[in-house]
Amino acid sequence: MCFKISHCFLLVALATCFFLLQPADSAQPAGENKLEIFSWWTSGGESAALNALFDVYKKQNAGVEIVNAAVSGGGGSAARPVLQTRLAGGNPPDTWQTHPGYELIGQYVDPGYCEPINELYKTDGWDTAFPKELVVNLMTKDRKIYSVLAGIHRGNVLWYNTKLLEKNGIKVGDQMTFDQSFAACDKLKAVGVPALGVGDSGIWASAQLFENTLLGVIGAKGWVDLFDGSMQWDDPKVKEAMKLFAKMQDYLNPDHTALSWDQAIKALMDGKVAFSSMGDWADGEFLKANLKEKEDFGWVSHPGTDGSFIVVADGFTLAKGAPHKEAAMAWLKSIGSKEAQEAFNPLKGSIPARTDVDRSKFDGYHQWSMDSFSKDKLLASCVHGEAAPAAFQQALNDAVTAFVVDKNIDNFANTLVEAVKESQSAK
Ligand code: BGC
């Protein structure tokens, strides 16, 4: 497969009916002092961080009423279809949350739903404040820039409940291999504790576990090859990752299909499960619950992925025909400010996209993630819409859904090989 387009990042190249659902007041004539912001940030940690962005904005823009049009559902699984319906119906929010890469360009820029915001990059010194390659490779088309990032999450993190592991005599060092993690899983299983907490009521959380496991087996180079078409989805290494992912299913919390991602993290906090492989928005939940790093919870890279950083970045757009354009521009300007990045990211679990922030304002996890971002291989997430077109992202979710039931590796692999072909012929 080849998802090679100019903004297709493999960031390794870098460093190495919804009119019904819309808030009733969002169709105000231009000039109204309002701003409608669309996102999927509704979990405890996500809301707290979003509110921090609102607070900074309100301080800078007194008198503008914010309409929070968030649609819950982790990973944007429920929000994105709502947004698409609104956009297609000519009823856009002023600005919306998006991942860079294929999602931004393919879903929103190509169909003509976004306005470029180059002027902000020029006037606010963002040309130097944000990692240039990220902006150029993932958020630019025909020299026009379409988004500003609020923060950058690391997708490949394995979180754990420190006390539960201690109680069961399990030690985690700076890194964990698959063998070590399965040994820990067996130990926990023997005392009736489900080792691996998953909340895949939205299947993306299982797909995330697979994505992290895949990287753990094929490595950063394999990741680049897989997404630029040099490696196929039925490669023996990919199948090896599928096998490990199948094995992991034996250690999941039995209620995983009924839980959302944040409920699974809550189960970890409550000591009902020991580990969870999840992006560092999980950190936002720990912080919201006032848990202490190391004492209550800890983290390592998902097994095998040390040295790689799966980028899950959150940006905001300017809608073409934004009902409140001026307020929306001010929102984007605010998000890109140091003040907003320093207020939002410590609560969200992500690191600031700006590279000139005051690091002392961040806790141990953030320091760890910032270090990783600066030295590790940066890779785009497929599960979060960056590394491949939306059709393939959906195909992966569907294939994961089937696989967790039938555990048929050949079917899983072949389905994805076909999905690549289909998504290419759709271009
Ligand atoms: C977003 C995060 C969000 C997570 C869970 C990801 O796609 O990038 O900001 O917290 O989904 O909802």
CSV table of C-alpha atoms and ligand atoms in Angstrom, one decimal:
chain,number,residue,atom,x,y,z
A,1,MET,CA,0.0,0.0,0.0
A,2,CYS,CA,1.1,3.4,-0.4
A,3,PHE,CA,-0.4,6.2,1.6
A,4,LYS,CA,2.4,8.3,0.3
A,5,ILE,CA,1.2,11.8,-0.2
A,6,SER,CA,3.3,14.9,0.5
A,7,HIS,CA,1.7,15.5,3.9
A,8,CYS,CA,1.7,11.8,4.7
A,9,PHE,CA,4.0,11.9,7.3
A,10,LEU,CA,5.7,9.3,8.7
A,11,LEU,CA,7.0,11.7,11.0
A,12,VAL,CA,10.1,9.7,11.1
A,13,ALA,CA,11.0,11.8,8.1
A,14,LEU,CA,10.7,14.6,10.6
A,15,ALA,CA,13.1,13.6,13.2
A,16,THR,CA,14.5,11.1,11.7
A,17,CYS,CA,-29.5,14.7,11.9
A,18,PHE,CA,-27.4,17.1,12.8
A,19,PHE,CA,-29.3,20.2,12.3
A,20,LEU,CA,-31.1,18.7,15.2
A,21,LEU,CA,-28.1,18.1,17.2
A,22,GLN,CA,-26.6,21.5,16.7
A,23,PRO,CA,-27.0,23.9,19.6
A,24,ALA,CA,-30.0,26.0,18.9
A,25,ASP,CA,-28.0,29.2,18.9
A,26,SER,CA,-25.2,28.3,16.6
A,27,ALA,CA,-26.8,29.7,13.5
A,28,GLN,CA,-26.5,33.3,14.6
A,29,PRO,CA,-25.8,35.9,12.0
A,30,ALA,CA,-22.1,36.9,11.7
A,31,GLY,CA,-21.2,39.6,14.1
A,32,GLU,CA,-22.9,38.0,17.1
A,33,ASN,CA,-20.5,37.8,20.0
A,34,LYS,CA,-20.4,34.0,20.1
A,35,LEU,CA,-18.1,31.3,19.2
A,36,GLU,CA,-19.1,27.7,18.6
A,37,ILE,CA,-16.3,25.2,19.3
A,38,PHE,CA,-16.7,21.5,18.3
A,39,SER,CA,-14.7,18.7,19.9
A,40,TRP,CA,-15.0,15.3,21.6
A,41,TRP,CA,-13.5,16.4,24.8
A,42,THR,CA,-16.0,15.4,27.4
A,43,SER,CA,-14.3,13.0,29.8
A,44,GLY,CA,-13.2,14.4,33.2
A,45,GLY,CA,-9.6,15.2,32.2
A,46,GLU,CA,-10.6,16.3,28.7
A,47,SER,CA,-13.3,18.7,30.0
A,48,ALA,CA,-11.0,20.2,32.6
A,49,ALA,CA,-8.4,20.9,29.9
A,50,LEU,CA,-10.9,22.3,27.5
A,51,ASN,CA,-12.2,24.6,30.2
A,52,ALA,CA,-8.6,25.8,30.7
A,53,LEU,CA,-8.5,26.8,27.1
A,54,PHE,CA,-11.9,28.5,27.4
A,55,ASP,CA,-10.6,30.4,30.4
A,56,VAL,CA,-7.6,31.7,28.6
A,57,TYR,CA,-9.7,32.7,25.7
A,58,LYS,CA,-12.3,34.5,27.8
A,59,LYS,CA,-9.5,36.4,29.6
A,60,GLN,CA,-8.3,37.6,26.2
A,61,ASN,CA,-11.7,38.1,24.7
A,62,ALA,CA,-14.1,39.3,27.3
A,63,GLY,CA,-17.7,39.3,26.2
A,64,VAL,CA,-17.6,36.4,23.7
A,65,GLU,CA,-20.1,33.7,24.6
A,66,ILE,CA,-18.6,30.2,24.0
A,67,VAL,CA,-20.9,27.5,22.7
A,68,ASN,CA,-19.4,24.2,23.6
A,69,ALA,CA,-20.6,21.8,21.0
A,70,ALA,CA,-18.6,18.8,22.2
A,71,VAL,CA,-20.0,15.4,21.3
A,72,SER,CA,-18.8,12.6,23.6
A,73,GLY,CA,-17.2,9.5,22.4
A,74,GLY,CA,-13.5,8.8,22.8
A,75,GLY,CA,-11.2,9.2,19.8
A,76,GLY,CA,-13.9,11.3,18.1
A,77,SER,CA,-15.7,8.1,17.0
A,78,ALA,CA,-19.2,9.7,17.6
A,79,ALA,CA,-18.2,13.3,17.0
A,80,ARG,CA,-16.7,13.0,13.5
A,81,PRO,CA,-19.9,11.7,11.8
A,82,VAL,CA,-21.9,14.5,13.4
A,83,LEU,CA,-19.4,17.0,12.2
A,84,GLN,CA,-19.4,15.6,8.7
A,85,THR,CA,-23.2,15.9,8.5
A,86,ARG,CA,-23.0,19.5,9.7
A,87,LEU,CA,-20.2,20.4,7.2
A,88,ALA,CA,-22.0,18.7,4.3
A,89,GLY,CA,-25.2,20.6,5.2
A,90,GLY,CA,-23.4,23.9,5.2
A,91,ASN,CA,-23.8,24.4,8.9
A,92,PRO,CA,-20.3,24.4,10.3
A,93,PRO,CA,-19.2,25.2,13.8
A,94,ASP,CA,-16.8,28.1,13.8
A,95,THR,CA,-13.9,25.8,14.7
A,96,TRP,CA,-13.4,22.1,15.3
A,97,GLN,CA,-10.9,19.7,16.8
A,98,THR,CA,-9.0,17.6,14.3
A,99,HIS,CA,-5.9,15.4,14.0
A,100,PRO,CA,-3.4,16.6,11.5
A,101,GLY,CA,-2.4,14.5,8.5
A,102,TYR,CA,-4.9,12.6,6.5
A,103,GLU,CA,-7.8,13.5,8.8
A,104,LEU,CA,-7.3,17.3,8.5
A,105,ILE,CA,-6.4,17.3,4.8
A,106,GLY,CA,-8.5,14.5,3.5
A,107,GLN,CA,-11.7,15.0,5.6
A,108,TYR,CA,-11.8,18.8,5.8
A,109,VAL,CA,-9.3,20.6,3.6
A,110,ASP,CA,-9.8,18.7,0.4
A,111,PRO,CA,-13.6,19.0,0.5
A,112,GLY,CA,-13.2,22.8,1.0
A,113,TYR,CA,-14.5,23.0,4.6
A,114,CYS,CA,-11.5,25.0,6.0
A,115,GLU,CA,-10.0,28.4,5.6
A,116,PRO,CA,-6.2,28.7,5.7
A,117,ILE,CA,-4.7,30.5,8.7
A,118,ASN,CA,-1.2,31.5,7.4
A,119,GLU,CA,-1.6,35.0,8.6
A,120,LEU,CA,-1.6,33.8,12.2
A,121,TYR,CA,1.6,31.9,11.7
A,122,LYS,CA,3.2,35.1,10.3
A,123,THR,CA,1.9,37.7,12.8
A,124,ASP,CA,2.3,35.6,15.9
A,125,GLY,CA,5.8,34.2,15.4
A,126,TRP,CA,4.4,30.7,15.1
A,127,ASP,CA,6.7,30.0,12.2
A,128,THR,CA,9.5,29.4,14.7
A,129,ALA,CA,7.5,28.5,17.8
A,130,PHE,CA,5.9,25.3,16.4
A,131,PRO,CA,7.9,22.4,15.0
A,132,LYS,CA,8.2,23.4,11.4
A,133,GLU,CA,8.2,19.9,9.9
A,134,LEU,CA,5.0,19.0,11.7
A,135,VAL,CA,3.3,22.1,10.4
A,136,VAL,CA,4.6,21.7,6.9
A,137,ASN,CA,4.2,17.9,6.6
A,138,LEU,CA,0.9,17.5,8.3
A,139,MET,CA,-1.1,20.7,8.3
A,140,THR,CA,-0.2,22.4,5.0
A,141,LYS,CA,-1.5,22.0,1.5
A,142,ASP,CA,-0.3,24.1,-1.4
A,143,ARG,CA,1.5,26.3,1.1
A,144,LYS,CA,-1.6,27.0,3.0
A,145,ILE,CA,-1.7,26.1,6.7
A,146,TYR,CA,-5.0,24.9,8.0
A,147,SER,CA,-4.7,24.2,11.7
A,148,VAL,CA,-3.0,25.2,15.0
A,149,LEU,CA,-2.1,22.5,17.5
A,150,ALA,CA,-3.2,22.7,21.1
A,151,GLY,CA,-1.1,19.8,22.2
A,152,ILE,CA,0.6,16.5,21.2
A,153,HIS,CA,-0.2,13.2,22.8
A,154,ARG,CA,1.9,10.1,22.9
A,155,GLY,CA,-0.2,7.2,21.9
A,156,ASN,CA,2.1,4.3,22.9
A,157,VAL,CA,2.0,4.3,26.7
A,158,LEU,CA,1.4,1.4,29.0
A,159,TRP,CA,-0.1,2.7,32.3
A,160,TYR,CA,-0.2,0.7,35.5
A,161,ASN,CA,-1.6,0.8,39.0
A,162,THR,CA,1.5,1.0,41.2
A,163,LYS,CA,0.0,-0.4,44.4
A,164,LEU,CA,-1.7,-3.3,42.7
A,165,LEU,CA,1.5,-4.3,41.0
A,166,GLU,CA,3.4,-4.0,44.3
A,167,LYS,CA,0.9,-6.1,46.1
A,168,ASN,CA,1.4,-8.8,43.6
A,169,GLY,CA,5.2,-8.6,43.6
A,170,ILE,CA,5.4,-7.2,40.0
A,171,LYS,CA,8.2,-4.8,39.3
A,172,VAL,CA,8.3,-2.6,36.2
A,173,GLY,CA,11.6,-1.1,35.2
A,174,ASP,CA,12.2,1.7,32.6
A,175,GLN,CA,11.1,-0.5,29.8
A,176,MET,CA,9.0,-3.6,29.4
A,177,THR,CA,9.3,-6.5,26.9
A,178,PHE,CA,6.3,-8.5,25.7
A,179,ASP,CA,7.7,-11.5,27.7
A,180,GLN,CA,7.8,-9.5,30.9
A,181,SER,CA,4.3,-8.1,30.3
A,182,PHE,CA,2.8,-11.6,29.7
A,183,ALA,CA,4.6,-12.9,32.8
A,184,ALA,CA,3.0,-10.1,34.8
A,185,CYS,CA,-0.4,-10.9,33.1
A,186,ASP,CA,-0.1,-14.6,34.1
A,187,LYS,CA,0.8,-13.7,37.7
A,188,LEU,CA,-2.2,-11.5,37.9
A,189,LYS,CA,-4.5,-14.0,36.2
A,190,ALA,CA,-3.5,-16.6,38.8
A,191,VAL,CA,-4.9,-14.4,41.6
A,192,GLY,CA,-8.0,-13.5,39.6
A,193,VAL,CA,-7.0,-10.0,38.5
A,194,PRO,CA,-7.7,-9.0,34.9
A,195,ALA,CA,-4.3,-7.6,33.9
A,196,LEU,CA,-5.2,-5.5,30.9
A,197,GLY,CA,-7.9,-2.9,31.2
A,198,VAL,CA,-9.6,-2.0,27.9
A,199,GLY,CA,-12.7,0.1,27.3
A,200,ASP,CA,-13.7,-0.7,23.8
A,201,SER,CA,-17.4,0.2,23.7
A,202,GLY,CA,-15.9,2.4,20.9
A,203,ILE,CA,-13.7,-0.2,19.2
A,204,TRP,CA,-10.9,2.3,18.6
A,205,ALA,CA,-9.5,1.5,22.1
A,206,SER,CA,-8.9,-2.1,21.0
A,207,ALA,CA,-7.5,-0.8,17.8
A,208,GLN,CA,-5.2,1.4,19.8
A,209,LEU,CA,-3.9,-1.7,21.7
A,210,PHE,CA,-3.3,-3.4,18.4
A,211,GLU,CA,-1.6,-0.3,17.0
A,212,ASN,CA,0.8,-0.1,19.9
A,213,THR,CA,1.5,-3.9,19.7
A,214,LEU,CA,2.1,-3.6,16.0
A,215,LEU,CA,4.7,-0.9,16.5
A,216,GLY,CA,6.2,-3.0,19.3
A,217,VAL,CA,6.9,-5.8,16.8
A,218,ILE,CA,7.6,-4.1,13.5
A,219,GLY,CA,9.5,-1.1,15.0
A,220,ALA,CA,9.8,2.4,13.7
A,221,LYS,CA,11.3,1.4,10.4
A,222,GLY,CA,8.6,-1.2,9.9
A,223,TRP,CA,6.0,1.5,10.7
A,224,VAL,CA,7.4,3.7,8.0
A,225,ASP,CA,7.5,0.8,5.5
A,226,LEU,CA,4.0,-0.3,6.3
A,227,PHE,CA,2.5,3.1,5.8
A,228,ASP,CA,4.5,3.9,2.7
A,229,GLY,CA,3.6,0.7,1.0
A,230,SER,CA,7.0,-1.1,1.3
A,231,MET,CA,5.6,-3.6,3.8
A,232,GLN,CA,2.3,-5.4,3.4
A,233,TRP,CA,-0.3,-6.0,6.1
A,234,ASP,CA,0.2,-9.8,5.6
A,235,ASP,CA,3.9,-9.6,6.3
A,236,PRO,CA,5.0,-12.2,8.8
A,237,LYS,CA,6.0,-9.5,11.3
A,238,VAL,CA,2.6,-7.9,11.1
A,239,LYS,CA,1.1,-11.4,11.7
A,240,GLU,CA,3.3,-11.8,14.7
A,241,ALA,CA,1.9,-8.7,16.1
A,242,MET,CA,-1.6,-10.0,15.4
A,243,LYS,CA,-0.8,-13.2,17.3
A,244,LEU,CA,0.4,-11.2,20.4
A,245,PHE,CA,-2.7,-9.0,20.2
A,246,ALA,CA,-4.9,-12.2,20.1
A,247,LYS,CA,-3.0,-13.5,23.2
A,248,MET,CA,-3.7,-10.3,25.0
A,249,GLN,CA,-7.4,-10.9,24.7
A,250,ASP,CA,-7.1,-13.6,27.4
A,251,TYR,CA,-6.2,-11.0,30.0
A,252,LEU,CA,-8.8,-8.4,29.4
A,253,ASN,CA,-11.4,-7.2,31.9
A,254,PRO,CA,-14.5,-9.2,31.2
A,255,ASP,CA,-16.7,-6.0,30.9
A,256,HIS,CA,-14.4,-4.3,28.3
A,257,THR,CA,-17.1,-4.0,25.6
A,258,ALA,CA,-19.4,-2.2,28.0
A,259,LEU,CA,-16.8,0.4,29.1
A,260,SER,CA,-15.5,3.6,27.5
A,261,TRP,CA,-11.8,4.3,27.5
A,262,ASP,CA,-12.0,6.5,30.5
A,263,GLN,CA,-14.1,4.0,32.4
A,264,ALA,CA,-11.3,1.5,31.8
A,265,ILE,CA,-8.8,4.0,33.2
A,266,LYS,CA,-11.1,4.4,36.2
A,267,ALA,CA,-11.0,0.6,36.7
A,268,LEU,CA,-7.2,0.9,36.7
A,269,MET,CA,-7.3,3.6,39.3
A,270,ASP,CA,-9.7,1.5,41.4
A,271,GLY,CA,-7.4,-1.5,41.3
A,272,LYS,CA,-9.8,-3.6,39.2
A,273,VAL,CA,-7.3,-4.0,36.4
A,274,ALA,CA,-3.5,-3.5,36.5
A,275,PHE,CA,-2.4,-2.2,33.1
A,276,SER,CA,-3.9,-0.2,30.3
A,277,SER,CA,-2.3,0.6,26.9
A,278,MET,CA,-3.6,4.0,26.1
A,279,GLY,CA,-2.6,7.4,24.8
A,280,ASP,CA,-1.6,9.9,27.4
A,281,TRP,CA,-5.0,11.5,27.6
A,282,ALA,CA,-5.2,8.8,30.3
A,283,ASP,CA,-2.8,11.0,32.3
A,284,GLY,CA,-5.5,13.7,32.3
A,285,GLU,CA,-7.8,11.3,34.1
A,286,PHE,CA,-5.2,10.5,36.7
A,287,LEU,CA,-4.6,14.2,37.3
A,288,LYS,CA,-8.3,15.0,37.5
A,289,ALA,CA,-8.6,12.3,40.2
A,290,ASN,CA,-5.7,13.8,42.1
A,291,LEU,CA,-3.6,10.6,41.8
A,292,LYS,CA,0.1,10.8,42.4
A,293,GLU,CA,2.7,9.9,39.8
A,294,LYS,CA,4.7,6.8,40.8
A,295,GLU,CA,2.8,6.4,44.1
A,296,ASP,CA,-0.6,5.6,42.5
A,297,PHE,CA,0.2,5.2,38.9
A,298,GLY,CA,3.2,4.6,36.7
A,299,TRP,CA,3.9,4.2,33.0
A,300,VAL,CA,6.4,2.8,30.5
A,301,SER,CA,6.3,2.7,26.7
A,302,HIS,CA,4.0,0.0,25.4
A,303,PRO,CA,6.2,-3.1,25.1
A,304,GLY,CA,8.7,-3.0,22.3
A,305,THR,CA,8.0,0.7,21.5
A,306,ASP,CA,10.7,2.4,23.5
A,307,GLY,CA,12.4,4.9,21.3
A,308,SER,CA,9.3,5.6,19.3
A,309,PHE,CA,6.6,8.2,19.9
A,310,ILE,CA,3.2,7.7,18.2
A,311,VAL,CA,2.0,11.3,17.7
A,312,VAL,CA,-1.6,11.9,18.3
A,313,ALA,CA,-1.9,15.7,17.9
A,314,ASP,CA,-4.9,17.8,18.5
A,315,GLY,CA,-5.4,20.9,16.4
A,316,PHE,CA,-8.3,23.3,15.6
A,317,THR,CA,-9.5,24.7,12.3
A,318,LEU,CA,-11.2,27.8,10.9
A,319,ALA,CA,-14.4,26.9,9.2
A,320,LYS,CA,-15.0,28.3,5.7
A,321,GLY,CA,-18.1,30.4,6.2
A,322,ALA,CA,-17.6,30.4,10.0
A,323,PRO,CA,-20.6,32.1,11.5
A,324,HIS,CA,-18.3,34.0,13.9
A,325,LYS,CA,-15.1,34.4,12.0
A,326,GLU,CA,-13.5,37.1,14.1
A,327,ALA,CA,-14.1,35.2,17.3
A,328,ALA,CA,-12.8,32.0,15.7
A,329,MET,CA,-9.6,33.7,14.6
A,330,ALA,CA,-9.1,34.9,18.2
A,331,TRP,CA,-9.7,31.4,19.4
A,332,LEU,CA,-7.0,30.0,17.2
A,333,LYS,CA,-4.7,32.8,18.2
A,334,SER,CA,-5.4,32.0,21.8
A,335,ILE,CA,-4.7,28.3,21.4
A,336,GLY,CA,-1.4,29.0,19.9
A,337,SER,CA,-0.3,31.3,22.7
A,338,LYS,CA,2.2,30.2,25.3
A,339,GLU,CA,-0.3,30.9,28.0
A,340,ALA,CA,-2.9,28.6,26.6
A,341,GLN,CA,-0.5,25.8,25.9
A,342,GLU,CA,0.9,26.0,29.4
A,343,ALA,CA,-2.6,26.0,30.9
A,344,PHE,CA,-4.1,23.2,28.7
A,345,ASN,CA,-1.4,20.6,28.4
A,346,PRO,CA,-0.6,20.0,32.1
A,347,LEU,CA,-4.3,19.0,32.5
A,348,LYS,CA,-4.7,17.1,29.2
A,349,GLY,CA,-1.7,14.8,29.5
A,350,SER,CA,-0.3,16.0,26.2
A,351,ILE,CA,2.8,18.1,25.7
A,352,PRO,CA,2.7,21.6,24.3
A,353,ALA,CA,3.2,21.8,20.5
A,354,ARG,CA,5.1,25.0,21.1
A,355,THR,CA,8.7,24.3,21.8
A,356,ASP,CA,9.4,27.5,23.8
A,357,VAL,CA,7.2,26.8,26.8
A,358,ASP,CA,8.4,26.9,30.4
A,359,ARG,CA,9.2,23.2,31.1
A,360,SER,CA,9.2,23.8,34.9
A,361,LYS,CA,5.4,24.1,34.7
A,362,PHE,CA,5.1,20.4,33.8
A,363,ASP,CA,5.1,17.3,36.0
A,364,GLY,CA,7.2,14.2,35.7
A,365,TYR,CA,5.1,12.4,33.1
A,366,HIS,CA,5.2,15.5,30.9
A,367,GLN,CA,8.9,15.8,31.3
A,368,TRP,CA,9.3,12.1,30.2
A,369,SER,CA,7.0,12.7,27.2
A,370,MET,CA,8.8,15.9,26.2
A,371,ASP,CA,12.1,14.1,26.3
A,372,SER,CA,10.7,11.3,24.2
A,373,PHE,CA,9.3,13.7,21.7
A,374,SER,CA,12.7,15.4,21.3
A,375,LYS,CA,14.8,12.3,20.9
A,376,ASP,CA,12.5,9.4,19.6
A,377,LYS,CA,11.2,8.5,16.2
A,378,LEU,CA,8.0,10.4,15.6
A,379,LEU,CA,5.3,8.2,14.0
A,380,ALA,CA,1.8,9.0,12.8
A,381,SER,CA,-1.1,7.2,14.3
A,382,CYS,CA,-3.4,5.3,12.0
A,383,VAL,CA,-6.1,4.7,14.7
A,384,HIS,CA,-6.3,8.5,15.2
A,385,GLY,CA,-6.6,9.3,11.5
A,386,GLU,CA,-3.2,10.6,10.8
A,387,ALA,CA,-1.3,7.9,8.9
A,388,ALA,CA,-3.9,6.7,6.4
A,389,PRO,CA,-7.1,7.8,4.8
A,390,ALA,CA,-10.4,7.6,6.8
A,391,ALA,CA,-11.6,4.6,4.8
A,392,PHE,CA,-8.6,2.6,5.9
A,393,GLN,CA,-8.9,3.8,9.5
A,394,GLN,CA,-12.5,2.6,9.4
A,395,ALA,CA,-11.4,-0.7,7.8
A,396,LEU,CA,-8.9,-1.2,10.6
A,397,ASN,CA,-11.5,-0.7,13.3
A,398,ASP,CA,-13.8,-3.1,11.5
A,399,ALA,CA,-11.1,-5.7,11.1
A,400,VAL,CA,-10.2,-5.4,14.8
A,401,THR,CA,-13.9,-5.9,15.7
A,402,ALA,CA,-14.0,-9.1,13.7
A,403,PHE,CA,-10.6,-10.3,14.9
A,404,VAL,CA,-11.3,-10.0,18.6
A,405,VAL,CA,-14.2,-12.5,18.0
A,406,ASP,CA,-12.7,-15.0,15.5
A,407,LYS,CA,-9.0,-14.5,16.1
A,408,ASN,CA,-8.3,-15.5,12.6
A,409,ILE,CA,-5.0,-14.0,11.7
A,410,ASP,CA,-5.2,-14.7,8.0
A,411,ASN,CA,-8.6,-13.0,7.7
A,412,PHE,CA,-7.3,-10.0,9.7
A,413,ALA,CA,-4.2,-9.6,7.5
A,414,ASN,CA,-6.0,-10.2,4.2
A,415,THR,CA,-8.8,-7.8,5.0
A,416,LEU,CA,-6.2,-5.1,5.6
A,417,VAL,CA,-4.3,-5.9,2.4
A,418,GLU,CA,-7.6,-5.5,0.5
A,419,ALA,CA,-8.5,-2.4,2.4
A,420,VAL,CA,-5.3,-0.8,1.3
A,421,LYS,CA,-6.0,-1.6,-2.3
A,422,GLU,CA,-9.6,-0.2,-2.0
A,423,SER,CA,-8.5,2.9,-0.3
A,424,GLN,CA,-5.9,3.5,-3.1
A,425,SER,CA,-8.4,2.9,-5.9
A,426,ALA,CA,-10.8,5.3,-4.2
A,427,LYS,CA,-8.2,8.1,-4.7
B,1,BGC,C1,-7.6,12.8,20.9
B,1,BGC,C2,-7.4,13.1,22.3
B,1,BGC,C3,-8.6,12.5,23.1
B,1,BGC,C4,-8.6,11.0,22.9
B,1,BGC,C5,-9.7,10.3,23.7
B,1,BGC,C6,-7.8,11.3,20.7
B,1,BGC,O1,-8.2,11.0,19.4
B,1,BGC,O2,-6.5,13.2,20.1
B,1,BGC,O3,-7.3,14.5,22.5
B,1,BGC,O4,-8.4,12.8,24.5
B,1,BGC,O5,-8.9,10.8,21.5
B,1,BGC,O6,-11.0,10.9,23.5
